Amino acid sequence: MENVRRVPEAAPARPAAVRRAAVVAALMLAAFTFNTTENLPVGLLTLMADDLRVSLAAVGALVTGYGLTVAVVSLPLAHVTRSVPRRHLLAGLLGLLAVGSWVSALGGVSYGVLLAARVATALAQAAFWAVMGPVAVGLFPPERRGRIIGLLSVGGSLATVAGVPAGTWLGGHTGWRTPFALLGVLALVSLVMIGVLLPSSRPEDGHSAYGATPDRRGFSVVLAVTVLSVTGAFAGFTYVVVFLQQVSGFSEEAVSAVLLAFGGAALAGVTVAGPLLDRFPRATLTVPVAAQAVALLGLRAAGHVPAAAVVLVMLLGAAVATTFMATQNRVLSVAPGRTETALAANSAAYNVGIAAGALLGGALLPAVGVRGTFLVGGLLTVGALAVLAWAGAEGRAGIGRYRAGVGL
């Protein structure tokens, strides 16, 4: 990662407002398509296992392997593609998403071919998350960074609320391959829109290529918060279905409704917090981390009460989605070098947190029970909150020392 921030001599002219809005809409659609593609096998688990004649665990590995691929390759891909013009890179990534989706939808496709298509799509997603934010933000004035990141997060969150449920329903009525074919069409739509509307420019041009206020220590704090909060969230949430059935006493149908409420709360969280990111960058990170701690610890304490469980699961959904959005926005400010490299590092940290949380929860489950996994997750989230508090205290102390030194 670079240590010196280079400022281009002249920022490229911004396209017309309608064109900029269309590019952001295309990126939102692409984020929706990528997120839906990643998680769709969860909803089609039984259908895919029966048709492919493999175990449920093998189909689950299509999701786990996808996330691990993103975690491992995000940083290397960001470095390798850092000089590629963004319009060309995004078109190529969306083309790979479309082809991977259509290969997955081919009749008679084997498990091995499907796994290869998933890995290829995960490679595309890893690079996409690194460049999506800088591309969108670079089309607008710097003071609108947070609002644009908020819009992109809405696109990604819609996958949980609408994409996966709709794909699950469509797969149940027409076969599991149909939703993958449709996702390929959506990827193609995004590709055409971006190929036609996104201006050509060098990746290093524009204010979004580098952090607004580069701070290596601040960047390290963001990564620590991401790893701790995501590991904490998924230490418990990975086993939320078991929790809702065994502890809260919900039926299978009721659990589906609660999970839909979780997704709706996530969408509401990023929608409400997005416009506030520019005005309150620290609060929009601290508040959702605190809310996540309350939700996880609250589920441990009161999850046996059905009404409380629903409220707390919704609070968890809003907190998890908003926290990641806020960390991405914070990275755009404190990135010590190129923003796409810093965003790739945060995306990798997020996916590492998912895997670590699931593994930690699984390892502890026999010893502490499903309620105990939420307790452990809450304590890890409190650790993330402590890191934020420490960083804030250090920052205030630094300002005090500076003022004392200059005699203010």
Coordinates of C-alpha atoms in Angstrom, one line a residue:
M1 CA 0.0 0.0 0.0
E2 CA 1.3 3.4 -0.9
N3 CA 2.4 5.9 1.7
V4 CA 2.3 9.0 -0.3
R5 CA -0.9 10.5 -1.6
R6 CA -0.6 11.8 -5.1
V7 CA -3.0 14.5 -6.2
P8 CA -3.8 14.6 -10.0
E9 CA -3.0 17.9 -11.7
A10 CA -6.6 18.3 -12.9
A11 CA -9.6 16.3 -12.0
P12 CA -11.6 14.9 -14.9
A13 CA -14.8 16.7 -15.8
R14 CA -17.9 15.1 -14.3
P15 CA -20.6 13.8 -16.6
A16 CA -24.2 15.1 -16.6
A17 CA -26.3 14.4 -13.5
V18 CA -28.6 11.9 -15.3
R19 CA -25.6 10.0 -16.6
R20 CA -24.0 9.9 -13.1
A21 CA -27.2 8.7 -11.5
A22 CA -27.6 5.9 -14.1
V23 CA -24.0 4.7 -13.4
V24 CA -24.8 4.6 -9.7
A25 CA -28.0 2.7 -10.5
A26 CA -26.0 0.2 -12.6
L27 CA -23.5 -0.3 -9.8
M28 CA -26.4 -0.8 -7.3
L29 CA -27.9 -3.4 -9.6
A30 CA -24.5 -5.1 -9.9
A31 CA -24.1 -5.2 -6.1
F32 CA -27.5 -6.7 -5.8
T33 CA -26.7 -9.3 -8.4
F34 CA -23.3 -10.3 -6.8
N35 CA -24.8 -10.5 -3.3
T36 CA -27.8 -12.6 -4.5
T37 CA -25.5 -14.9 -6.5
E38 CA -23.3 -15.4 -3.5
N39 CA -26.1 -16.4 -1.1
L40 CA -28.7 -18.0 -3.4
P41 CA -27.5 -21.6 -2.8
V42 CA -28.6 -21.2 0.8
G43 CA -32.2 -20.9 -0.3
L44 CA -31.9 -23.6 -2.9
L45 CA -29.9 -26.0 -0.8
T46 CA -32.2 -29.1 -0.9
L47 CA -33.1 -28.6 -4.6
M48 CA -29.5 -28.3 -5.7
A49 CA -28.3 -31.2 -3.5
D50 CA -31.0 -33.6 -4.9
D51 CA -30.4 -32.6 -8.5
L52 CA -26.6 -32.7 -8.3
R53 CA -26.7 -35.9 -6.1
V54 CA -24.4 -34.4 -3.5
S55 CA -24.8 -33.8 0.2
L56 CA -26.3 -30.6 1.7
A57 CA -22.8 -29.9 3.1
A58 CA -21.4 -29.9 -0.4
V59 CA -23.9 -27.3 -1.6
G60 CA -23.2 -25.3 1.6
A61 CA -19.5 -25.4 0.6
L62 CA -20.5 -23.4 -2.6
V63 CA -21.3 -20.5 -0.2
T64 CA -18.4 -21.0 2.2
G65 CA -15.9 -21.4 -0.6
Y66 CA -17.2 -18.3 -2.3
G67 CA -16.6 -16.2 0.8
L68 CA -13.2 -17.6 1.4
T69 CA -12.2 -17.0 -2.2
V70 CA -13.2 -13.3 -1.8
A71 CA -11.2 -13.1 1.5
V72 CA -8.1 -14.5 0.0
V73 CA -7.9 -12.8 -3.4
S74 CA -9.3 -9.3 -2.6
L75 CA -6.0 -7.6 -1.9
P76 CA -3.9 -9.4 -4.6
L77 CA -6.6 -8.6 -7.3
A78 CA -6.8 -5.0 -6.2
H79 CA -3.0 -4.7 -6.7
V80 CA -3.0 -6.5 -10.0
T81 CA -5.8 -4.4 -11.5
R82 CA -4.9 -1.1 -10.1
S83 CA -3.8 0.4 -13.4
V84 CA -6.7 -1.0 -15.5
P85 CA -9.2 1.7 -16.7
R86 CA -12.3 1.3 -14.5
R87 CA -14.8 1.1 -17.3
H88 CA -12.9 -1.8 -18.9
L89 CA -12.4 -3.5 -15.5
L90 CA -16.0 -3.3 -14.4
A91 CA -17.2 -4.5 -17.8
G92 CA -14.9 -7.5 -17.6
L93 CA -16.0 -8.3 -14.0
L94 CA -19.7 -8.1 -14.9
G95 CA -19.1 -10.2 -18.0
L96 CA -17.5 -12.8 -15.8
L97 CA -20.5 -12.7 -13.4
A98 CA -22.9 -13.2 -16.4
V99 CA -20.9 -16.1 -17.8
G100 CA -20.5 -17.7 -14.4
S101 CA -24.2 -17.4 -13.8
W102 CA -25.1 -18.9 -17.2
V103 CA -22.7 -21.8 -16.8
S104 CA -24.3 -22.5 -13.4
A105 CA -27.7 -22.6 -15.1
L106 CA -26.7 -25.1 -17.8
G107 CA -28.7 -28.3 -17.8
G108 CA -26.7 -31.3 -16.6
V109 CA -23.9 -29.2 -15.2
S110 CA -21.7 -31.2 -12.8
Y111 CA -20.9 -30.2 -9.2
G112 CA -17.2 -29.7 -10.2
V113 CA -18.2 -27.3 -13.1
L114 CA -20.6 -25.5 -10.8
L115 CA -17.9 -25.1 -8.2
A116 CA -15.5 -23.7 -10.8
A117 CA -18.1 -21.2 -12.0
R118 CA -18.6 -20.1 -8.4
V119 CA -14.9 -19.6 -7.8
A120 CA -14.7 -17.5 -11.0
T121 CA -17.6 -15.4 -9.9
A122 CA -16.1 -14.9 -6.5
L123 CA -12.9 -13.6 -8.1
A124 CA -15.0 -11.1 -10.0
Q125 CA -16.8 -10.0 -6.8
A126 CA -13.6 -9.6 -4.9
A127 CA -12.3 -7.1 -7.5
F128 CA -15.8 -5.5 -7.9
W129 CA -16.1 -4.5 -4.2
A130 CA -12.7 -2.8 -4.3
V131 CA -13.5 -0.5 -7.3
M132 CA -17.2 0.0 -7.0
G133 CA -17.0 2.7 -4.2
P134 CA -14.2 4.8 -5.7
V135 CA -15.9 4.7 -9.2
A136 CA -19.3 5.9 -7.9
V137 CA -17.9 8.4 -5.4
G138 CA -15.6 9.9 -8.0
L139 CA -18.5 11.0 -10.1
F140 CA -19.7 13.4 -7.4
P141 CA -18.3 16.1 -5.2
P142 CA -16.2 14.9 -2.1
E143 CA -18.9 16.1 0.3
R144 CA -21.3 13.5 -1.0
R145 CA -19.2 10.5 -0.4
G146 CA -21.3 9.1 2.4
R147 CA -24.6 9.4 0.6
I148 CA -23.2 7.5 -2.5
I149 CA -21.8 4.7 -0.3
G150 CA -25.2 4.6 1.3
L151 CA -26.9 4.1 -2.0
L152 CA -24.5 1.3 -3.0
S153 CA -25.2 -0.4 0.3
V154 CA -28.9 -0.3 -0.3
G155 CA -28.3 -2.2 -3.6
G156 CA -26.3 -4.9 -1.8
S157 CA -28.8 -5.1 1.1
L158 CA -31.7 -5.7 -1.3
A159 CA -30.2 -9.0 -2.1
T160 CA -31.1 -10.3 1.4
V161 CA -34.6 -8.8 1.4
A162 CA -35.6 -9.5 -2.1
G163 CA -33.0 -11.3 -4.2
V164 CA -32.5 -14.5 -2.3
P165 CA -36.2 -14.9 -1.3
A166 CA -37.3 -14.2 -4.9
G167 CA -34.7 -16.6 -6.3
T168 CA -35.7 -19.3 -3.8
W169 CA -39.3 -18.9 -4.8
L170 CA -38.5 -18.9 -8.5
G171 CA -36.2 -21.9 -8.1
G172 CA -38.9 -23.8 -6.2
H173 CA -41.4 -23.3 -9.0
T174 CA -39.2 -23.6 -12.1
G175 CA -36.1 -25.4 -11.1
W176 CA -32.9 -24.1 -9.3
R177 CA -31.2 -23.2 -12.6
T178 CA -33.7 -20.5 -13.6
P179 CA -32.7 -17.9 -11.0
F180 CA -29.1 -18.2 -12.0
A181 CA -30.0 -17.6 -15.6
L182 CA -31.9 -14.5 -14.6
L183 CA -29.0 -13.2 -12.6
G184 CA -26.8 -13.5 -15.7
V185 CA -29.3 -11.3 -17.5
L186 CA -29.1 -8.7 -14.7
A187 CA -25.3 -8.8 -14.9
L188 CA -25.5 -8.1 -18.6
V189 CA -27.8 -5.1 -18.1
S190 CA -25.3 -3.6 -15.6
L191 CA -22.5 -4.3 -18.0
V192 CA -24.1 -2.5 -20.9
M193 CA -25.1 0.5 -18.7
I194 CA -21.6 0.9 -17.3
G195 CA -19.9 0.2 -20.7
V196 CA -22.0 3.0 -22.3
L197 CA -22.3 5.6 -19.5
L198 CA -19.2 5.4 -17.4
P199 CA -16.6 7.9 -18.6
S200 CA -13.1 6.7 -19.5
S201 CA -10.4 7.9 -17.0
R202 CA -7.2 6.7 -15.4
P203 CA -7.8 4.9 -12.1
E204 CA -5.5 7.3 -10.3
D205 CA -7.4 10.4 -11.4
G206 CA -10.0 12.1 -9.3
H207 CA -10.5 12.7 -5.5
S208 CA -11.8 9.2 -4.8
A209 CA -8.5 7.5 -5.8
Y210 CA -6.9 8.4 -2.5
G211 CA -8.1 8.8 1.1
A212 CA -9.4 12.3 1.9
T213 CA -7.4 12.4 5.2
P214 CA -4.8 9.5 5.0
D215 CA -4.2 8.0 8.4
R216 CA -2.5 4.6 8.7
R217 CA -3.4 4.3 12.4
G218 CA -7.0 5.2 11.7
F219 CA -7.1 2.6 8.9
S220 CA -5.8 -0.1 11.2
V221 CA -8.6 0.8 13.7
V222 CA -11.2 0.3 11.0
L223 CA -9.8 -3.1 10.0
A224 CA -9.8 -4.1 13.7
V225 CA -13.4 -3.0 14.2
T226 CA -14.4 -4.9 11.0
V227 CA -12.8 -8.2 12.1
L228 CA -14.0 -8.0 15.7
S229 CA -17.6 -6.9 14.9
V230 CA -18.1 -9.3 12.0
T231 CA -16.6 -12.3 13.9
G232 CA -18.9 -11.4 16.8
A233 CA -22.0 -11.1 14.6
F234 CA -21.5 -14.4 12.8
A235 CA -20.3 -16.4 15.9
G236 CA -24.0 -16.2 16.8
F237 CA -25.9 -15.4 13.7
T238 CA -24.6 -18.5 11.8
Y239 CA -26.7 -20.5 14.2
V240 CA -29.7 -18.2 14.4
V241 CA -32.1 -20.7 12.9
V242 CA -31.3 -23.2 15.7
F243 CA -31.6 -20.4 18.3
L244 CA -35.0 -19.2 17.1
Q245 CA -36.3 -22.8 17.0
Q246 CA -34.8 -24.2 20.2
V247 CA -34.6 -21.1 22.4
S248 CA -37.4 -18.8 21.1
G249 CA -39.7 -21.6 20.2
F250 CA -40.6 -20.5 16.6
S251 CA -41.8 -22.9 14.0
E252 CA -40.0 -23.3 10.7
E253 CA -42.4 -21.0 8.9
A254 CA -42.1 -18.4 11.6
V255 CA -38.3 -18.5 11.5
S256 CA -38.5 -17.7 7.8
A257 CA -40.6 -14.6 8.6
V258 CA -38.1 -13.5 11.3
L259 CA -35.2 -13.8 8.9
L260 CA -37.1 -11.8 6.3
A261 CA -37.6 -9.1 9.1
F262 CA -33.8 -9.3 9.7
G263 CA -33.2 -8.5 6.0
G264 CA -35.8 -5.7 6.0
A265 CA -34.2 -4.1 9.1
A266 CA -30.8 -4.3 7.4
L267 CA -32.2 -2.4 4.4
A268 CA -33.9 0.1 6.6
G269 CA -30.6 0.6 8.6
V270 CA -28.5 1.5 5.6
T271 CA -31.2 3.6 4.1
V272 CA -31.6 5.7 7.2
A273 CA -27.8 5.9 8.0
G274 CA -26.5 6.5 4.5
P275 CA -27.4 10.2 4.3
L276 CA -25.9 10.7 7.7
L277 CA -22.4 9.3 6.9
D278 CA -21.1 12.6 5.6
R279 CA -22.3 14.7 8.6
F280 CA -21.6 12.2 11.4
P281 CA -18.8 9.8 10.2
R282 CA -17.8 8.7 13.7
A283 CA -21.3 8.3 15.2
T284 CA -22.6 6.3 12.2
L285 CA -19.9 3.7 13.0
T286 CA -20.0 3.8 16.7
V287 CA -23.8 3.6 17.1
P288 CA -24.4 0.5 15.0
V289 CA -21.4 -1.3 16.7
A290 CA -23.0 -0.5 20.0
A291 CA -26.4 -1.6 18.7
Q292 CA -24.9 -4.9 17.6
A293 CA -23.5 -5.6 21.1
V294 CA -26.9 -4.8 22.6
A295 CA -28.6 -7.2 20.1
L296 CA -26.3 -10.1 20.7
L297 CA -26.1 -9.8 24.4
G298 CA -29.9 -9.2 24.5
L299 CA -30.6 -12.4 22.6
R300 CA -28.5 -14.3 25.1
A301 CA -30.5 -12.7 28.0
A302 CA -34.0 -12.5 26.6
G303 CA -34.1 -14.6 23.4
H304 CA -36.4 -17.0 25.1
V305 CA -39.2 -14.4 24.9
P306 CA -40.5 -14.5 21.3
A307 CA -41.4 -10.8 20.9
A308 CA -38.0 -9.8 22.3
A309 CA -36.2 -12.2 20.0
V310 CA -37.9 -10.7 16.9
V311 CA -37.0 -7.1 18.0
L312 CA -33.4 -8.0 18.8
V313 CA -32.9 -10.0 15.5
M314 CA -34.1 -6.9 13.6
L315 CA -31.8 -4.7 15.6
L316 CA -28.9 -7.1 14.7
G317 CA -29.8 -6.9 11.0
A318 CA -29.8 -3.1 11.0
A319 CA -26.6 -3.0 13.0
V320 CA -24.5 -5.5 10.9
A321 CA -25.4 -3.9 7.6
T322 CA -24.9 -0.4 8.8
T323 CA -21.5 -1.2 10.4
F324 CA -20.0 -2.5 7.2
M325 CA -21.3 0.5 5.2
A326 CA -19.8 2.8 7.8
T327 CA -16.4 1.1 7.7
Q328 CA -16.4 1.3 3.9
N329 CA -17.1 5.0 4.1
R330 CA -14.4 5.5 6.8
V331 CA -11.9 3.7 4.6
L332 CA -12.5 6.1 1.8
S333 CA -11.4 8.9 4.2
V334 CA -8.4 7.3 6.0
A335 CA -7.0 5.1 3.3
P336 CA -3.2 5.6 3.5
G337 CA -2.8 4.9 -0.2
R338 CA -5.1 4.0 -3.1
T339 CA -8.6 3.6 -1.9
E340 CA -9.3 0.4 -3.9
T341 CA -6.5 -1.3 -2.1
A342 CA -7.8 -0.2 1.2
L343 CA -11.4 -1.2 0.4
A344 CA -10.1 -4.6 -0.7
A345 CA -8.4 -5.0 2.6
N346 CA -11.6 -4.2 4.5
S347 CA -13.6 -6.5 2.3
A348 CA -11.1 -9.3 3.0
A349 CA -11.4 -8.5 6.7
Y350 CA -15.1 -8.8 6.5
N351 CA -15.0 -12.2 4.8
V352 CA -12.4 -13.4 7.3
G353 CA -14.7 -12.3 10.1
I354 CA -17.6 -14.3 8.6
A355 CA -15.5 -17.5 8.3
A356 CA -13.9 -17.0 11.7
G357 CA -17.2 -16.3 13.4
A358 CA -18.8 -19.4 11.9
L359 CA -15.8 -21.5 12.9
L360 CA -15.7 -20.0 16.4
G361 CA -19.4 -20.5 17.0
G362 CA -19.2 -24.1 15.8
A363 CA -16.3 -24.9 18.0
L364 CA -18.0 -23.4 21.1
L365 CA -21.5 -24.8 20.4
P366 CA -21.0 -28.1 22.1
A367 CA -19.6 -26.5 25.2
V368 CA -21.7 -23.3 25.7
G369 CA -24.8 -24.1 23.7
V370 CA -26.5 -21.9 21.1
R371 CA -27.2 -19.1 23.6
G372 CA -23.5 -19.1 24.6
T373 CA -22.5 -18.3 21.0
F374 CA -24.5 -15.1 21.1
L375 CA -22.8 -14.2 24.4
V376 CA -19.4 -14.7 22.9
G377 CA -20.4 -12.7 19.8
G378 CA -21.6 -9.9 22.0
L379 CA -18.3 -9.8 24.0
L380 CA -16.3 -9.7 20.7
T381 CA -18.5 -6.8 19.6
V382 CA -17.9 -5.0 22.9
G383 CA -14.2 -5.4 22.0
A384 CA -14.8 -3.6 18.7
L385 CA -16.6 -0.9 20.6
A386 CA -13.6 -0.6 23.0
V387 CA -11.2 -0.2 20.1
L388 CA -13.4 2.7 18.8
A389 CA -13.4 4.3 22.3
W390 CA -9.6 3.9 22.6
A391 CA -9.1 5.5 19.2
G392 CA -11.4 8.4 20.0
A393 CA -9.6 9.0 23.3
E394 CA -6.2 8.9 21.6
G395 CA -7.4 11.3 19.0
R396 CA -8.6 13.8 21.6
A397 CA -5.4 13.4 23.6
G398 CA -3.4 14.1 20.5
I399 CA -5.3 17.3 19.8
G400 CA -4.8 18.4 23.4
R401 CA -1.0 17.8 23.1
Y402 CA -0.9 19.8 19.9
R403 CA -2.8 22.7 21.4
A404 CA -0.6 22.7 24.5
G405 CA 2.5 22.7 22.2
V406 CA 1.4 25.7 20.2
G407 CA 0.2 27.6 23.3
L408 CA -3.5 27.6 22.6

